[in-house]
Short mmCIF file of C-alpha atoms in Angstrom, two decimals:
data_model
loop_
_atom_site.label_atom_id
_atom_site.label_comp_id
_atom_site.label_asym_id
_atom_site.label_seq_id
_atom_site.Cartn_x
_atom_site.Cartn_y
_atom_site.Cartn_z
CA MET A 114 48.57 -155.36 10.39
CA MET A 115 48.53 -154.42 14.06
CA ALA A 116 48.31 -150.80 15.22
CA PRO A 117 51.68 -149.20 16.02
CA THR A 118 52.98 -149.46 19.58
CA LEU A 119 56.37 -147.77 19.25
CA LEU A 120 55.29 -144.13 19.29
CA THR A 121 55.91 -142.14 22.48
CA PRO A 122 53.78 -139.05 23.27
CA GLN A 123 55.64 -135.71 22.95
CA GLU A 124 58.48 -137.31 20.97
CA VAL A 125 59.43 -135.87 17.57
CA TYR A 126 59.58 -138.22 14.59
CA GLY A 127 60.56 -137.89 10.95
CA PHE A 128 58.10 -138.67 8.17
CA ALA A 129 59.90 -141.95 7.42
CA GLU A 130 59.61 -143.15 11.03
CA VAL A 131 55.88 -142.42 11.24
CA ALA A 132 55.23 -143.85 7.77
CA ALA A 133 56.94 -147.11 8.75
CA GLN A 134 54.64 -147.47 11.75
CA PHE A 135 51.55 -147.20 9.55
CA ASP A 136 52.86 -149.10 6.50
CA MET A 137 52.73 -146.20 4.05
CA LYS A 138 55.06 -144.05 1.98
CA PRO A 139 56.55 -140.95 3.67
CA ALA A 140 55.33 -138.82 0.77
CA VAL A 141 51.74 -139.33 1.94
CA LEU A 142 52.54 -137.23 5.02
CA SER A 143 54.11 -134.45 2.99
CA TRP A 144 51.35 -133.97 0.41
CA GLN A 145 48.26 -135.14 2.25
CA GLY A 146 48.43 -134.18 5.93
CA GLY A 147 45.10 -133.46 7.61
CA ILE A 148 43.19 -136.69 8.24
CA ILE A 149 44.92 -139.79 6.86
CA SER A 150 43.02 -143.08 6.86
CA ARG A 151 44.87 -146.35 7.49
CA PRO A 152 42.18 -149.08 7.49
CA ALA A 153 44.65 -151.96 7.90
CA GLN A 154 45.77 -150.51 11.25
CA ASN A 155 42.24 -149.41 12.19
CA ALA A 156 43.75 -145.94 12.51
CA LEU A 157 43.23 -142.31 11.62
CA LEU A 158 46.26 -140.02 11.61
CA LEU A 159 45.24 -136.48 12.55
CA VAL A 160 47.87 -133.91 11.60
CA THR A 161 47.43 -130.38 12.93
CA ARG A 162 49.44 -127.55 11.46
CA ALA A 163 49.62 -123.79 10.99
CA PRO A 164 47.56 -122.31 8.13
CA VAL A 165 49.00 -123.19 4.70
CA ASP A 166 48.26 -122.04 1.14
CA GLY A 167 45.60 -119.57 2.26
CA LEU A 168 43.52 -122.17 4.11
CA ASP A 169 43.06 -122.05 7.88
CA TYR A 170 41.24 -124.98 9.50
CA HIS A 171 41.28 -123.00 12.78
CA ASP A 172 42.92 -125.83 14.73
CA ARG A 173 43.78 -124.62 18.22
CA TRP A 174 44.58 -125.92 21.67
CA ASP A 175 41.97 -125.43 24.39
CA GLY A 176 43.93 -126.32 27.49
CA GLU A 177 44.98 -129.92 26.88
CA ASP A 178 42.20 -130.51 24.33
CA LEU A 179 42.60 -129.92 20.60
CA VAL A 180 39.92 -128.19 18.51
CA TYR A 181 40.41 -129.81 15.12
CA GLY A 182 38.97 -128.99 11.69
CA ALA A 183 37.48 -131.65 9.42
CA ARG A 184 38.56 -132.63 5.90
CA GLY A 185 37.41 -130.56 2.94
CA GLN A 186 39.00 -127.49 1.32
CA ARG A 187 36.15 -126.23 -0.88
CA GLY A 188 32.42 -125.89 -0.33
CA ASN A 189 30.46 -127.16 2.66
CA GLN A 190 32.19 -129.93 4.56
CA ARG A 191 30.28 -133.19 4.97
CA LEU A 192 29.81 -135.65 7.81
CA SER A 193 30.92 -138.61 5.72
CA GLY A 194 34.05 -140.64 4.99
CA VAL A 195 36.91 -139.92 7.38
CA ASN A 196 34.94 -137.05 8.93
CA GLN A 197 32.25 -139.55 9.98
CA LEU A 198 34.88 -142.02 11.21
CA LEU A 199 36.38 -139.35 13.46
CA ALA A 200 33.00 -138.12 14.74
CA THR A 201 32.04 -141.65 15.80
CA ASN A 202 35.51 -142.69 17.03
CA ALA A 203 35.28 -145.68 14.73
CA ARG A 204 39.07 -146.07 14.71
CA THR A 205 42.02 -145.22 16.92
CA ASN A 206 42.90 -141.54 16.43
CA TYR A 207 46.63 -140.70 16.43
CA VAL A 208 47.32 -136.98 16.87
CA PHE A 209 50.41 -135.38 15.34
CA GLU A 210 51.56 -131.77 15.12
CA SER A 211 53.48 -130.72 12.02
CA LEU A 212 56.74 -128.97 12.95
CA GLY A 213 57.92 -128.41 9.38
CA ARG A 214 61.06 -129.82 7.75
CA GLY A 215 59.56 -133.31 7.61
CA GLN A 216 59.05 -133.62 11.37
CA LEU A 217 55.98 -134.45 13.44
CA ARG A 218 55.41 -134.31 17.19
CA PHE A 219 53.26 -137.19 18.40
CA HIS A 220 50.73 -136.04 21.01
CA GLY A 221 49.12 -139.43 21.67
CA THR A 222 45.76 -140.99 20.89
CA ALA A 223 42.53 -139.05 21.34
CA ILE A 224 38.77 -139.37 21.41
CA ALA A 225 36.42 -136.94 19.69
CA VAL A 226 34.26 -136.02 22.68
CA ARG A 227 32.16 -133.58 20.67
CA TYR A 228 31.73 -132.16 17.19
CA TRP A 229 29.78 -129.16 15.93
CA TRP A 230 29.04 -127.12 12.81
CA ASP A 231 30.55 -123.68 12.37
CA TYR A 232 31.12 -121.23 9.50
CA ALA A 233 34.48 -120.26 7.98
CA PRO A 234 35.92 -119.34 4.57
CA ASP A 235 37.15 -122.09 2.26
CA ILE A 236 40.37 -122.03 0.26
CA ASP A 237 38.75 -119.60 -2.20
CA GLY A 238 37.57 -117.28 0.57
CA VAL A 239 33.92 -118.33 0.23
CA GLU A 240 31.96 -118.69 3.48
CA ARG A 241 30.96 -122.30 4.02
CA ARG A 242 29.77 -124.73 6.68
CA VAL A 243 32.59 -126.52 8.50
CA LEU A 244 32.91 -129.31 11.04
CA LYS A 245 34.98 -128.96 14.19
CA TYR A 246 35.91 -131.62 16.71
CA LEU A 247 36.94 -131.41 20.34
CA LEU A 248 39.67 -134.02 20.74
CA ARG A 249 40.62 -135.24 24.20
CA LEU A 250 44.03 -136.82 24.46
CA GLY A 251 44.43 -139.98 26.49
CA ALA A 252 40.68 -140.65 26.78
CA ASP A 253 39.19 -144.01 25.80
CA ARG A 254 35.82 -144.99 24.35
CA SER A 255 34.26 -145.28 27.80
CA TYR A 256 34.98 -141.59 28.42
CA ALA A 257 32.01 -139.56 29.65
CA GLU A 258 31.53 -135.85 28.95
CA GLU A 259 32.42 -133.33 31.64
CA ASP A 260 30.21 -133.46 34.71
CA THR A 261 27.67 -130.67 34.52
CA GLY A 262 26.60 -130.94 38.14
CA GLU A 263 23.31 -132.08 39.61
CA VAL A 264 20.03 -131.73 37.75
CA PRO A 265 16.76 -131.05 39.59
CA ILE A 266 15.59 -134.19 41.40
CA GLU A 267 11.98 -133.71 40.30
CA ARG A 268 12.89 -134.41 36.67
CA SER A 269 12.21 -137.76 35.09
CA GLU A 270 15.19 -139.88 34.10
CA GLU A 271 14.68 -138.86 30.46
CA GLY A 272 14.29 -135.19 31.39
CA ALA A 273 17.46 -135.29 33.47
CA ARG A 274 19.37 -136.90 30.59
CA GLN A 275 18.16 -134.24 28.17
CA LEU A 276 19.08 -131.40 30.54
CA LYS A 277 22.54 -132.87 31.13
CA TYR A 278 23.15 -133.05 27.38
CA HIS A 279 21.87 -129.48 26.99
CA LEU A 280 24.31 -128.26 29.66
CA THR A 281 27.30 -130.07 28.12
CA ILE A 282 26.65 -128.10 24.93
CA GLU A 283 26.41 -124.74 26.70
CA ARG A 284 29.49 -125.39 28.84
CA CYS A 285 31.81 -126.61 26.09
CA ARG A 286 34.45 -123.86 26.16
CA ALA A 287 35.69 -124.47 22.63
CA LEU A 288 32.18 -124.42 21.18
CA VAL A 289 31.28 -121.23 23.08
CA ALA A 290 34.52 -119.60 21.85
CA ASP A 291 33.48 -120.34 18.26
CA ALA A 292 30.00 -119.01 18.98
CA LYS A 293 31.44 -115.74 20.35
CA ARG A 294 33.49 -115.32 17.19
CA TYR A 295 30.34 -115.95 15.11
CA TRP A 296 28.26 -113.49 17.18
CA SER A 297 31.00 -110.82 17.25
CA ALA A 298 31.13 -110.74 13.45
CA ARG A 299 27.43 -109.83 13.49
CA ASP A 300 27.32 -107.70 16.67
CA PRO A 301 30.69 -106.48 18.01
CA LEU A 302 28.99 -105.37 21.25
CA LEU A 303 27.84 -108.95 22.00
CA ARG A 304 24.40 -107.87 23.21
CA CYS A 305 22.09 -110.24 25.08
CA GLU A 306 19.34 -111.42 22.72
CA VAL A 307 16.77 -111.06 25.50
CA CYS A 308 17.47 -107.78 27.33
CA SER A 309 20.02 -106.24 24.91
CA ILE A 310 22.61 -105.52 27.60
CA SER A 311 26.19 -105.30 26.34
CA PHE A 312 28.81 -105.81 29.05
CA LEU A 313 31.35 -103.96 26.91
CA GLU A 314 28.99 -101.00 26.59
CA SER A 315 28.02 -101.04 30.27
CA TYR A 316 31.37 -101.76 31.94
CA GLY A 317 33.98 -100.85 29.35
CA GLU A 318 36.99 -103.02 28.61
CA ILE A 319 36.55 -105.23 31.70
CA GLY A 320 33.23 -106.37 30.23
CA LYS A 321 34.68 -107.28 26.84
CA GLY A 322 33.74 -110.81 25.76
CA TYR A 323 31.40 -111.43 28.71
CA ILE A 324 28.29 -113.26 27.51
CA GLU A 325 26.86 -116.75 27.95
CA ALA A 326 25.59 -119.25 25.39
CA HIS A 327 22.08 -120.69 25.42
CA HIS A 328 21.22 -123.64 23.19
CA ARG A 329 17.98 -122.82 21.37
CA VAL A 330 16.96 -126.42 20.60
CA PRO A 331 14.12 -127.41 23.00
CA LEU A 332 15.06 -129.97 25.65
CA ALA A 333 12.34 -132.34 24.44
CA ALA A 334 13.99 -132.47 21.01
CA LEU A 335 17.48 -133.28 22.30
CA ASP A 336 19.07 -136.68 22.02
CA GLY A 337 22.55 -138.04 21.41
CA ALA A 338 22.08 -137.72 17.65
CA THR A 339 21.26 -133.99 17.74
CA GLU A 340 23.73 -132.10 15.56
CA VAL A 341 25.16 -129.05 17.32
CA MET A 342 25.44 -125.88 15.23
CA VAL A 343 27.00 -122.58 16.28
CA ARG A 344 23.98 -120.72 14.88
CA ASP A 345 21.75 -122.62 17.35
CA LEU A 346 23.48 -120.89 20.28
CA ALA A 347 22.09 -117.55 21.45
CA PRO A 348 24.15 -114.89 23.29
CA VAL A 349 22.45 -114.16 26.62
CA CYS A 350 23.45 -112.47 29.88
CA ALA A 351 23.67 -114.56 33.06
CA ASN A 352 20.36 -113.26 34.47
CA CYS A 353 18.39 -113.98 31.31
CA HIS A 354 20.09 -117.36 31.00
CA ARG A 355 18.86 -118.39 34.45
CA MET A 356 15.34 -117.29 33.56
CA LEU A 357 15.47 -119.34 30.35
CA HIS A 358 16.36 -122.41 32.42
CA ALA A 359 13.72 -121.65 35.06
CA GLN A 360 10.97 -123.13 32.90
CA ASP A 361 11.24 -125.89 30.30
CA GLY A 362 10.17 -124.88 26.83
CA ARG A 363 10.72 -121.16 27.32
CA THR A 364 12.47 -119.71 24.29
CA VAL A 365 14.62 -116.62 23.86
CA GLU A 366 11.72 -115.03 21.97
CA ASP A 367 9.25 -115.89 24.78
CA LEU A 368 11.46 -114.27 27.41
CA ARG A 369 12.15 -111.22 25.25
CA GLN A 370 8.39 -110.64 24.82
CA LEU A 371 7.76 -111.20 28.55
CA LEU A 372 10.42 -108.63 29.44
CA ALA A 373 9.01 -106.15 26.91
CA ARG A 374 5.53 -106.46 28.45
CA LYS A 375 6.90 -105.99 31.98
CA ASN A 376 8.87 -102.94 30.89
CA ALA A 377 5.82 -101.46 29.14
CA VAL A 378 3.73 -101.82 32.32
CA HIS A 379 6.53 -100.33 34.43
CA TYR A 380 6.99 -97.28 32.21
CA ALA A 381 3.21 -96.73 31.91
CA SER A 382 2.83 -96.74 35.71
CA HIS A 383 5.55 -94.09 36.11
CA LYS A 384 4.20 -91.57 33.62
#
């Protein structure tokens, strides 16, 4: 069966109308929701909704993009089945928003431009590993990630590719927002892991939430198959972030030790 062609973005449809387009029973939409697989139409239906029955997938809009939670209510989620199909854009992804009372707003088709691993409670309140996707509406499979600007001309082609991928991770707003939530739960002051500055502590309320994200995975180890995890992002201030990028292979720990040695020499010379 061919994929549906009669759905108009931003229009509201009843369960029966959507079900007819995908050759399924309306009840599937009422009791399943989430990610619905329709192999015959080469389609995935992605239904986003408000938290229900104590479970929050943390779906949210980031501008015109949708941050979307993967399938799986208990235990660690897995990159398999429909979750794998969505991550690889193996099918056409149809995005719907549940409005309640048997109605869905169709937002259009989307491409998963990125996915990453985060942490959130499951339906029983147990912390577990979860998958999140950044869905871009209207994009096709030839879509390229956001331009990250020029990379240094002295880099090899492979080095430039690795740096570009590194920067797309650090500049993904939705991913950084999840990282800030993860960091804040562990350090409400959001201190830089290198120099320990807290913008909230130093500047008050105007500094609240100001911190950058540095991807810890070495450039040489990055490729398109590298799984991105929130815990692999380090909170760093802008100055320390620039110093981390000033030399390939320099880690957060390296820079922290370098700064500690410089400070020790400075204080010793002023005694």
